N, CA and C of each residue as an Amber inpcrd file, in Angstrom:
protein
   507
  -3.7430000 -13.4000000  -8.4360000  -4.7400000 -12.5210000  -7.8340000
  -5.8550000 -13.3470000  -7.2030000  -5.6110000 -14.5600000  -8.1760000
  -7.3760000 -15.2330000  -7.2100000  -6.9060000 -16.0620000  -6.2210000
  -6.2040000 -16.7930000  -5.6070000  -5.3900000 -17.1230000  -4.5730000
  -5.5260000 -16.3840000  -3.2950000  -4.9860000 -15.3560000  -4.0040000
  -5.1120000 -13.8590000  -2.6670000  -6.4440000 -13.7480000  -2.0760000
  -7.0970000 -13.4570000  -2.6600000  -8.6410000 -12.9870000  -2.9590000
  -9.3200000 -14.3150000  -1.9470000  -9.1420000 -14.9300000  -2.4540000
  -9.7480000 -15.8220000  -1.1120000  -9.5960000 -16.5560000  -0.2740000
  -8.1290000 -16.2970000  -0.3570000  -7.5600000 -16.5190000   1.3580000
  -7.5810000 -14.7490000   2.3500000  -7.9570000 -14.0400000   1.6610000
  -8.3290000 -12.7670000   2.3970000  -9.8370000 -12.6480000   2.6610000
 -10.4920000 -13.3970000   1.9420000 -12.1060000 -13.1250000   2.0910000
 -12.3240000 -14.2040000   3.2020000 -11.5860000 -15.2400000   2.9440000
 -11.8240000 -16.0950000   3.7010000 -11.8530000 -16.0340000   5.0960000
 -10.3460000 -15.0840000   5.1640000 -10.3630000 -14.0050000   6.6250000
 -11.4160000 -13.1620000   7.2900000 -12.2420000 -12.7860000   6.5830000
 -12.8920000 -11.8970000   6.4920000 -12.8940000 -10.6230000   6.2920000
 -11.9380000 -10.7740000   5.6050000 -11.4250000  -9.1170000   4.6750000
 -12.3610000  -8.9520000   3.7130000 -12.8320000  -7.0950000   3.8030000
 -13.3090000  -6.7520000   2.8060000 -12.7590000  -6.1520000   1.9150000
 -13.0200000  -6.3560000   0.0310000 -12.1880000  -5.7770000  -0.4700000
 -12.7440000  -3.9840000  -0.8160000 -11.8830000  -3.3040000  -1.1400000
 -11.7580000  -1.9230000  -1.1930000 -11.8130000  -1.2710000  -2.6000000
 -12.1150000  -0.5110000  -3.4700000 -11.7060000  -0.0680000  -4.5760000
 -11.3600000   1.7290000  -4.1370000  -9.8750000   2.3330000  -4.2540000
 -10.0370000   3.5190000  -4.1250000  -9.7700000   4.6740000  -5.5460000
  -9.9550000   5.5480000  -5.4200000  -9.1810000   6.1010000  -6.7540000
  -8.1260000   6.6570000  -7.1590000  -7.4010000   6.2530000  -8.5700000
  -6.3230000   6.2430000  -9.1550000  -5.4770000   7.0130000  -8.9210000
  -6.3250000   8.5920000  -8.7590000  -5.4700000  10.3470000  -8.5010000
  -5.1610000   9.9240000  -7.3060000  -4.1340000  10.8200000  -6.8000000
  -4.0400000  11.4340000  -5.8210000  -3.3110000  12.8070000  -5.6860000
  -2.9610000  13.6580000  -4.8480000  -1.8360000  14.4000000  -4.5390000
  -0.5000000  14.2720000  -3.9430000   0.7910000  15.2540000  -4.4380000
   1.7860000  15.0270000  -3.6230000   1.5380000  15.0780000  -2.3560000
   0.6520000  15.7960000  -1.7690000   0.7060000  15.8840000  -0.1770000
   0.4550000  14.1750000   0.3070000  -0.0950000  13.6910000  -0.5960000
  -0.2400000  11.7540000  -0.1690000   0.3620000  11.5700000   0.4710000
   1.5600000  11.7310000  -0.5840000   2.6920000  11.5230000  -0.8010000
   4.0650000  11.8710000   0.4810000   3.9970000  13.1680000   0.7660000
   4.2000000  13.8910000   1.6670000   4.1360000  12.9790000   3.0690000
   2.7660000  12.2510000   3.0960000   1.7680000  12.4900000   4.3410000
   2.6530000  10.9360000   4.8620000   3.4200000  10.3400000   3.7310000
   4.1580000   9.1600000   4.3300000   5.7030000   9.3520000   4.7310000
   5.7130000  10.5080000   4.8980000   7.0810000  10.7270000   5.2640000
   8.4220000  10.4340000   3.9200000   7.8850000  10.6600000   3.3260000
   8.4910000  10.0290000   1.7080000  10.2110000  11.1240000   1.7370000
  11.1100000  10.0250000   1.7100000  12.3020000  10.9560000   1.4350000
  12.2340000  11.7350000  -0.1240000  13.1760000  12.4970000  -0.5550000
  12.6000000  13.5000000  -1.5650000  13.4770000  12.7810000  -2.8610000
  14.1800000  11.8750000  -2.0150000  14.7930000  11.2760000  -3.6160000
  13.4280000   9.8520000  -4.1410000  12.4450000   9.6280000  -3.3480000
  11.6460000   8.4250000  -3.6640000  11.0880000   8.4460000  -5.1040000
  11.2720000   7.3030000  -5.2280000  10.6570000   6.8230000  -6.4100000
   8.9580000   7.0370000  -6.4980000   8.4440000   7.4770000  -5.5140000
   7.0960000   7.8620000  -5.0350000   6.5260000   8.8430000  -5.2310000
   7.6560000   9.5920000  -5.5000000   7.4730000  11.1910000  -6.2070000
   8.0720000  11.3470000  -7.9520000   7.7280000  10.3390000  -8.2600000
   7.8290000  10.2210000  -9.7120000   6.1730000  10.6990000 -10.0120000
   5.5830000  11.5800000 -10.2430000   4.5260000  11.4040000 -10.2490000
   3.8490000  11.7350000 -11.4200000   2.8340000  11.0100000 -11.7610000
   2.4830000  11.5780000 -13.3500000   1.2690000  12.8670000 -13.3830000
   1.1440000  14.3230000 -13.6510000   0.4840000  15.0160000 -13.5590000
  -0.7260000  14.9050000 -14.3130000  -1.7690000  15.4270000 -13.8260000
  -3.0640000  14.9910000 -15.0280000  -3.1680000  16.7530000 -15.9680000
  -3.9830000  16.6740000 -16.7140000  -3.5060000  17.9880000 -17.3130000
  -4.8480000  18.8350000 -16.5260000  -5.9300000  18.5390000 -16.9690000
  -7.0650000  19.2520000 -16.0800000  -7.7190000  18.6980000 -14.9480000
  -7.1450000  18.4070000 -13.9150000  -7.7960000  17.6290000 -12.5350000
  -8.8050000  18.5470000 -11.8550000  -9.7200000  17.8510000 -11.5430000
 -10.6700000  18.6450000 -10.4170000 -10.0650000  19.2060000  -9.2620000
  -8.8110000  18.8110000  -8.5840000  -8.3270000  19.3580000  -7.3650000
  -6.6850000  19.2280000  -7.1590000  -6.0880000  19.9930000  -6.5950000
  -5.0440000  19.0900000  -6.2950000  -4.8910000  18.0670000  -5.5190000
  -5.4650000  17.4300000  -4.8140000  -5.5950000  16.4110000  -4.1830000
  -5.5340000  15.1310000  -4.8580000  -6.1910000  15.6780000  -6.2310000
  -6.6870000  14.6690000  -7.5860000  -5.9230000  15.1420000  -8.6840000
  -4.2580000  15.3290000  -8.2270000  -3.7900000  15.7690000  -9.5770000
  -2.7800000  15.1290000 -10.4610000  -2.7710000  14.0170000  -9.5760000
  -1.1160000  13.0610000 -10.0730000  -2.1410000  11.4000000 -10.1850000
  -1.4920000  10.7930000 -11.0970000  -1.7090000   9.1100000 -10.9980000
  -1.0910000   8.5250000  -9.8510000  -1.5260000   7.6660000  -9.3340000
  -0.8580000   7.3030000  -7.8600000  -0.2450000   6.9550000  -7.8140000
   1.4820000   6.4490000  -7.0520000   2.3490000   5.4170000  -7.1500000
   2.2560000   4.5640000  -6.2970000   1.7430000   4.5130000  -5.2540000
   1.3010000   3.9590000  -4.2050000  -0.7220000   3.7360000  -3.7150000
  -0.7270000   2.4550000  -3.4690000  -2.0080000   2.3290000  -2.6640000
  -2.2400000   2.4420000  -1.2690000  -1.3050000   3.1280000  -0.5600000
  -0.9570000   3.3040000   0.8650000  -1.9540000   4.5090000   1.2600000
  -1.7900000   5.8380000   0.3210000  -2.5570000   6.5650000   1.0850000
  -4.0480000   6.4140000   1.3020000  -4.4630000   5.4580000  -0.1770000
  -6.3320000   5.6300000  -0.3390000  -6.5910000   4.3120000   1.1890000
  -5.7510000   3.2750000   1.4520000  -6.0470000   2.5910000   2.0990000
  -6.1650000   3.4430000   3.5030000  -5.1280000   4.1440000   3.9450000
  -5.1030000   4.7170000   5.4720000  -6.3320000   5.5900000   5.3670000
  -6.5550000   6.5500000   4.1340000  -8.1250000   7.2000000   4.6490000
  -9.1310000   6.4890000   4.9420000  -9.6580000   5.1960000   4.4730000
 -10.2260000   4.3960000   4.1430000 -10.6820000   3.7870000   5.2940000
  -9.5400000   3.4820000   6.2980000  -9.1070000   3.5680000   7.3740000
  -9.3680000   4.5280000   8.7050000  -9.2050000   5.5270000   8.2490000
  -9.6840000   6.4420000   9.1250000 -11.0560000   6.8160000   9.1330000
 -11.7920000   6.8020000   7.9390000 -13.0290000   6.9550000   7.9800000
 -13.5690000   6.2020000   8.5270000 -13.0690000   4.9820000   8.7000000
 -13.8260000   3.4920000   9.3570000 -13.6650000   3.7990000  10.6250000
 -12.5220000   4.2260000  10.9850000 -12.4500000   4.3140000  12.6020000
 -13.1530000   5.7970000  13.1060000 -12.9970000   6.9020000  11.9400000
 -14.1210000   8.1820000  12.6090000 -15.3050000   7.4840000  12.7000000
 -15.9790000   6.8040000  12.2610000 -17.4910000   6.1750000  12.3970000
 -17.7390000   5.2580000  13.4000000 -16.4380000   4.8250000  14.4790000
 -16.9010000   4.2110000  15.4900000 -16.8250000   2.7420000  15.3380000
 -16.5630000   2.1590000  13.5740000 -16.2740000   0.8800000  13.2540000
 -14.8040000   0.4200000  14.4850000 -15.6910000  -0.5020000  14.8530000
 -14.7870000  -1.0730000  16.1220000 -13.6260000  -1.6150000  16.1710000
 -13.2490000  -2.4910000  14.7780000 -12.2270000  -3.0400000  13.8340000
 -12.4730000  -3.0820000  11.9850000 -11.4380000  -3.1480000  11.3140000
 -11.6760000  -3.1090000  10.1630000 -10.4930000  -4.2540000   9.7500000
 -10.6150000  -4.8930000   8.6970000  -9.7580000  -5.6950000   7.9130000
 -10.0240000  -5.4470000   6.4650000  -9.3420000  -5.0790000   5.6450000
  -9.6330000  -4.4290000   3.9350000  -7.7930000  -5.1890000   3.4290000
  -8.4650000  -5.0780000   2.0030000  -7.5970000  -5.4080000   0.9460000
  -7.8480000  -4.3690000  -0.2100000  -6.9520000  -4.2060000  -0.8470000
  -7.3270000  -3.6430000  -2.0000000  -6.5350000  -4.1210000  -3.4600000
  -6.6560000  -4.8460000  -4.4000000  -5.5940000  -4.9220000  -5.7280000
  -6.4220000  -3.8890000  -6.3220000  -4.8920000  -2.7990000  -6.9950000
  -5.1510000  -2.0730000  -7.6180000  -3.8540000  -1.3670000  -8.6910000
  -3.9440000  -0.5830000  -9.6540000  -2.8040000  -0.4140000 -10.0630000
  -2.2770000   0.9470000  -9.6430000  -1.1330000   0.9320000  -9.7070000
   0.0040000   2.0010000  -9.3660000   0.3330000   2.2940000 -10.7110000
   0.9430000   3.6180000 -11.1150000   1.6260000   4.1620000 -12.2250000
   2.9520000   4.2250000 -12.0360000   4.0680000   3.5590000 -12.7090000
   5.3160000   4.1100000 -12.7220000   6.2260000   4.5210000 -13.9040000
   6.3170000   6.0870000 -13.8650000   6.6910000   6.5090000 -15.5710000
   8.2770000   5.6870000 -15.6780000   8.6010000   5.4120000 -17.0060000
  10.0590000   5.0460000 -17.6010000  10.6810000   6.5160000 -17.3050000
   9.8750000   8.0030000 -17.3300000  11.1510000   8.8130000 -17.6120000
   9.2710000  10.2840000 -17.2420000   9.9320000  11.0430000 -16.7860000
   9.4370000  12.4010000 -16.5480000  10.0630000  13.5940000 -17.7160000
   9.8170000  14.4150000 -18.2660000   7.8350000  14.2030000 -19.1120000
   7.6810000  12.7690000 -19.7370000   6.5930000  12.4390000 -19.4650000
   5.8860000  11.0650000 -20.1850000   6.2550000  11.2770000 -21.5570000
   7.0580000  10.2980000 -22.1920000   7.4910000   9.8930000 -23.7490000
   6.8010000   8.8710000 -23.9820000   6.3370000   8.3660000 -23.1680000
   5.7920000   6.7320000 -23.7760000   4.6360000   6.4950000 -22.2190000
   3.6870000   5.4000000 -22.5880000   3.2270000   5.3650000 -21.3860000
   3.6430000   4.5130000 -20.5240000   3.0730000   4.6170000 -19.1470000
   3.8700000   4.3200000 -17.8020000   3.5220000   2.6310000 -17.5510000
   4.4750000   1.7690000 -16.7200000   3.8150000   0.7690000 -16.5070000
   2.5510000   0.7160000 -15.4520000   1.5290000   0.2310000 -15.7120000
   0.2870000  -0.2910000 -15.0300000   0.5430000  -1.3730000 -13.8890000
   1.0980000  -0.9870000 -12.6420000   1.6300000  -2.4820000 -11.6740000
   0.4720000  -2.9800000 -10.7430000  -0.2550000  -4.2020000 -11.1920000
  -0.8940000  -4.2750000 -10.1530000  -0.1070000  -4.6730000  -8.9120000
  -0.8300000  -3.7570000  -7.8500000  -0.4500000  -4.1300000  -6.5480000
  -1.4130000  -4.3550000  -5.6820000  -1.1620000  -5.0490000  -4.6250000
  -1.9850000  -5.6030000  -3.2730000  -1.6570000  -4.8210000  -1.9860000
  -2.5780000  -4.3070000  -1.0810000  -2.6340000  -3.4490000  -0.1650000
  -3.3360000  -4.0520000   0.8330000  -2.8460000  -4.3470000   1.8880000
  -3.8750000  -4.7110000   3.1730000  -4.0280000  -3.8790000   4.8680000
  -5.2500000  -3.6570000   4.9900000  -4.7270000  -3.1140000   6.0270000
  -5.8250000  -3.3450000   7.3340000  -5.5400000  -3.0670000   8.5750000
  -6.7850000  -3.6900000   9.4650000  -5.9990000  -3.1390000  10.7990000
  -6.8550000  -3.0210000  11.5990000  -7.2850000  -2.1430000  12.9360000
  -8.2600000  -3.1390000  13.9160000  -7.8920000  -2.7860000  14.8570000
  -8.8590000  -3.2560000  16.0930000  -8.6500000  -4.6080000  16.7770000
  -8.6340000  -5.4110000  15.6510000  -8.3180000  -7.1610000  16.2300000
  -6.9090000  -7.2280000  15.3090000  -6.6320000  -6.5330000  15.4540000
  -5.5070000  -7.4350000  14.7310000  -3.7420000  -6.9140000  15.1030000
  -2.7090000  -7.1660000  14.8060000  -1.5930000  -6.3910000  15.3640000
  -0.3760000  -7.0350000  14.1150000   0.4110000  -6.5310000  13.9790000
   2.0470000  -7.4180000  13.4760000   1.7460000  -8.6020000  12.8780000
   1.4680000  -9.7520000  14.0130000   1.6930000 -10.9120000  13.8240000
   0.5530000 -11.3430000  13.2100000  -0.4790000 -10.5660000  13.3870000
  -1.8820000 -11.4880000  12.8740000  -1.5090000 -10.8800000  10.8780000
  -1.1090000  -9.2270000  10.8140000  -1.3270000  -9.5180000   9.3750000
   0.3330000 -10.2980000   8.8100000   1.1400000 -10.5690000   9.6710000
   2.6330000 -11.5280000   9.0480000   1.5920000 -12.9630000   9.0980000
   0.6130000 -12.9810000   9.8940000   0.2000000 -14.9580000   9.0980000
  -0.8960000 -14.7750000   7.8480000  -1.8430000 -13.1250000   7.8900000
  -2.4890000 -13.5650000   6.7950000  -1.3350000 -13.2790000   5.2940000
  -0.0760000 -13.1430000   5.0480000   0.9620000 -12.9500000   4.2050000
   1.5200000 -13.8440000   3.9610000   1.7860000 -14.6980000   5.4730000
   2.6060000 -16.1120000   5.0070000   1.5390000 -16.9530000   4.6260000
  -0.2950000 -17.2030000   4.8760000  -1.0800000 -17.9390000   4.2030000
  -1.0540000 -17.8470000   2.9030000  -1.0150000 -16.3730000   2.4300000
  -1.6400000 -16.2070000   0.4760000  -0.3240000 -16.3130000  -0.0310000
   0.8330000 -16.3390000   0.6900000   2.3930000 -16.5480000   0.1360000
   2.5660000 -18.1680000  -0.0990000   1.8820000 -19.0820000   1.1300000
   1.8380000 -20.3040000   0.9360000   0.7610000 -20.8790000  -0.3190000
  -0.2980000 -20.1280000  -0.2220000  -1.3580000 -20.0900000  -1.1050000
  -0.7740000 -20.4710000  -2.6290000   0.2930000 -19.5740000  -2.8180000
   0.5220000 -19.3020000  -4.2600000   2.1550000 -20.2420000  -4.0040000
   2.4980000 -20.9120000  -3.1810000   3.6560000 -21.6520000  -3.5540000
   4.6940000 -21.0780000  -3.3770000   5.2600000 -19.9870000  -2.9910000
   6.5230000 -19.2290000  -2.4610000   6.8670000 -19.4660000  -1.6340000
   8.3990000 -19.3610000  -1.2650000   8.7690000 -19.3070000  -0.2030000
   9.8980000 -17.6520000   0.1210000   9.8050000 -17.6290000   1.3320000
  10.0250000 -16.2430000   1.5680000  10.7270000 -15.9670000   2.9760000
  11.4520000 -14.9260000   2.9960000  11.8310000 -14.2110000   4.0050000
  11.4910000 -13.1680000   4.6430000  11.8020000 -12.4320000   6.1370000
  11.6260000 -11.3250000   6.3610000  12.5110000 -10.9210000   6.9390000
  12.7460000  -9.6140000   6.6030000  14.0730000  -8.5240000   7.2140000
  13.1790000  -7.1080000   7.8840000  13.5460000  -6.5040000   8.5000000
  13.3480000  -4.9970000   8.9470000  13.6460000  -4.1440000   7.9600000
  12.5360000  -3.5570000   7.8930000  11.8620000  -2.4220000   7.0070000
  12.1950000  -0.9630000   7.2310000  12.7770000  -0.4730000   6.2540000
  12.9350000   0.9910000   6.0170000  12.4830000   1.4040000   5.7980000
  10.9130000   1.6110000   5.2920000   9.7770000   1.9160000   4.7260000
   9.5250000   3.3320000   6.2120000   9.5590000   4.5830000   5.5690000
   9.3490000   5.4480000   6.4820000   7.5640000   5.4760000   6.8780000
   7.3330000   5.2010000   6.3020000   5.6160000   5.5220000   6.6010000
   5.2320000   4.0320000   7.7750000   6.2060000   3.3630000   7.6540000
   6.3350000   2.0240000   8.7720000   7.2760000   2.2650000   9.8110000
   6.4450000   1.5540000  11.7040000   6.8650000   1.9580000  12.2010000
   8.3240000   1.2140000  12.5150000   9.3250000   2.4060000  12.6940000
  10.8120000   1.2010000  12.9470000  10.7650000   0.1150000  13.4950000
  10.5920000  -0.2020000  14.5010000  10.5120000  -1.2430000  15.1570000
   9.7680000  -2.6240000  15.0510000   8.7160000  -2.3510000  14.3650000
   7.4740000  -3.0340000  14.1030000   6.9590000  -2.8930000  12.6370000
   7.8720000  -3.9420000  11.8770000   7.2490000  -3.5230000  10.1070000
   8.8210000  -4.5450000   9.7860000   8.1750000  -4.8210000   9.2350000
   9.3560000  -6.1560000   7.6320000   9.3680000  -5.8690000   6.5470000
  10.5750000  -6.3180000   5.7240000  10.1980000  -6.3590000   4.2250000
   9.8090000  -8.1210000   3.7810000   9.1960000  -8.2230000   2.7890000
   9.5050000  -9.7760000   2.4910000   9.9380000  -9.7840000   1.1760000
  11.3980000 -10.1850000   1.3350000  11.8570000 -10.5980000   0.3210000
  11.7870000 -12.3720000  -0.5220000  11.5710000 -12.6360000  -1.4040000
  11.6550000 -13.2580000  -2.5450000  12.2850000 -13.7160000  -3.4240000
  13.6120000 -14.5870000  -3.2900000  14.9000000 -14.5550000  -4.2610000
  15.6390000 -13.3220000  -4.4060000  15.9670000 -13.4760000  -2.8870000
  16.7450000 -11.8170000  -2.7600000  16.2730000 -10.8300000  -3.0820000
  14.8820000 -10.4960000  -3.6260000  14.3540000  -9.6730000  -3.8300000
  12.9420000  -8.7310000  -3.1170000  13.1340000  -7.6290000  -2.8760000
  11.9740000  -7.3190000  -1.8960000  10.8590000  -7.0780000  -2.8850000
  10.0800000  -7.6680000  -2.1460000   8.3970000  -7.5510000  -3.3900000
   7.3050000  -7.2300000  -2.2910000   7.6330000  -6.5190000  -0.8690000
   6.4610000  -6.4300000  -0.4610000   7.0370000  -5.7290000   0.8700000
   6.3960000  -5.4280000   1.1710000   6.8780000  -4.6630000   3.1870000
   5.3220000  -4.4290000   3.6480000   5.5170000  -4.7070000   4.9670000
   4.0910000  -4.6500000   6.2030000   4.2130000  -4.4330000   7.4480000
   3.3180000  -4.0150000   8.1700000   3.7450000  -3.9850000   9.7110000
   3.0090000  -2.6950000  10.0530000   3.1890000  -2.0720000  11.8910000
   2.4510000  -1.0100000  12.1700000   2.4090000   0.0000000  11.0910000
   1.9720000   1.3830000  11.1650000   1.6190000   2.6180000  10.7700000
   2.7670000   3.7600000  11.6740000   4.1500000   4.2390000  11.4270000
   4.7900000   5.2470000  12.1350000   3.5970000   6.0410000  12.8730000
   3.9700000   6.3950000  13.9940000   3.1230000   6.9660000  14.8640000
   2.7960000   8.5800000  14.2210000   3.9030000   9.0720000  13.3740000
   3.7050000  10.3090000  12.6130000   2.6000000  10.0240000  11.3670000
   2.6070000   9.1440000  10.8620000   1.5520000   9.0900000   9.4830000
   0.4770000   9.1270000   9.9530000   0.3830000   8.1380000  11.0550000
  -1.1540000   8.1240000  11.4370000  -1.6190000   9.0910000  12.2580000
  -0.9230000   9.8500000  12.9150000  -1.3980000  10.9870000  13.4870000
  -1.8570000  11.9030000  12.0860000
């Protein structure tokens, strides 16, 4: 985590804290197929809203509002990070509790495109001593054409790239 942290600050990324709830419509709002693991969601018993009624599985949606608010205000460009945790239950109803995953979220507008956030990924990837690949991304809330996964010893541990022109609308 501290690696990351300041090869992103160093960028001049600011970091973000959003909150934990969210709603299925988040969820929804990424084009999420209905078998996703994204809709595992853990319900809260008395939430203030539905909006605020599930633990999150993803840091995708608090980042894109986050996002949009920056750009309704006329902010000219934005660059943000966020580590935060995701919930993922072993099993629906909760028998036991869920794992706590921290995850890393980046996102930025205005100066930046594809390639600028694939070098700040391959810096904090070099940062921490990995080496890595990239393939094309299935990630529906990413746009086809423009978005990777990076895999890791055959393993995918991360995906990035535009915003599908449907999410962000």
């Amino acid at each position: 985590k501290g690696g990351y942290k300041e090869v992103l600050t160093g960028l001049g990324a600011n970091e973000i804290i959003t909150f934990a709830f969210f709603g299925k419509s988040s969820v929804d709002k990424l084009l999420t197929p209905a078998d996703s693991d994204l809709y595992n969601l853990i319900r809260i018993t008395n939430p203030l809203g539905e909006e605020v009624s599930c633990m999150r599985t993803t840091l995708v949606p608090g980042m894109l509002n986050i996002l949009a608010i920056n750009q309704s205000r006329a902010n000219q460009s934005a660059t943000l990070f966020e580590f935060g945790k995701v919930f993922k239950p072993h099993s629906l109803p909760l028998t036991e509790l869920p794992d706590e995953v921290e995850t890393l979220t980046i996102g930025l507008y205005g100066r930046g495109d594809f390639f600028l956030l694939k070098g700040i990924i391959t810096l904090m990837l070099k940062e921490l001593g990995c080496e890595f690949d990239v393939v094309r991304s299935k990630e529906t809330y990413l746009h086809p054409g423009i978005s990777a996964d990076i895999i890791i010893n055959d393993e995918k541990v991360g995906c990035f790239g535009e915003v599908h022109p449907q999410v962000a609308k």
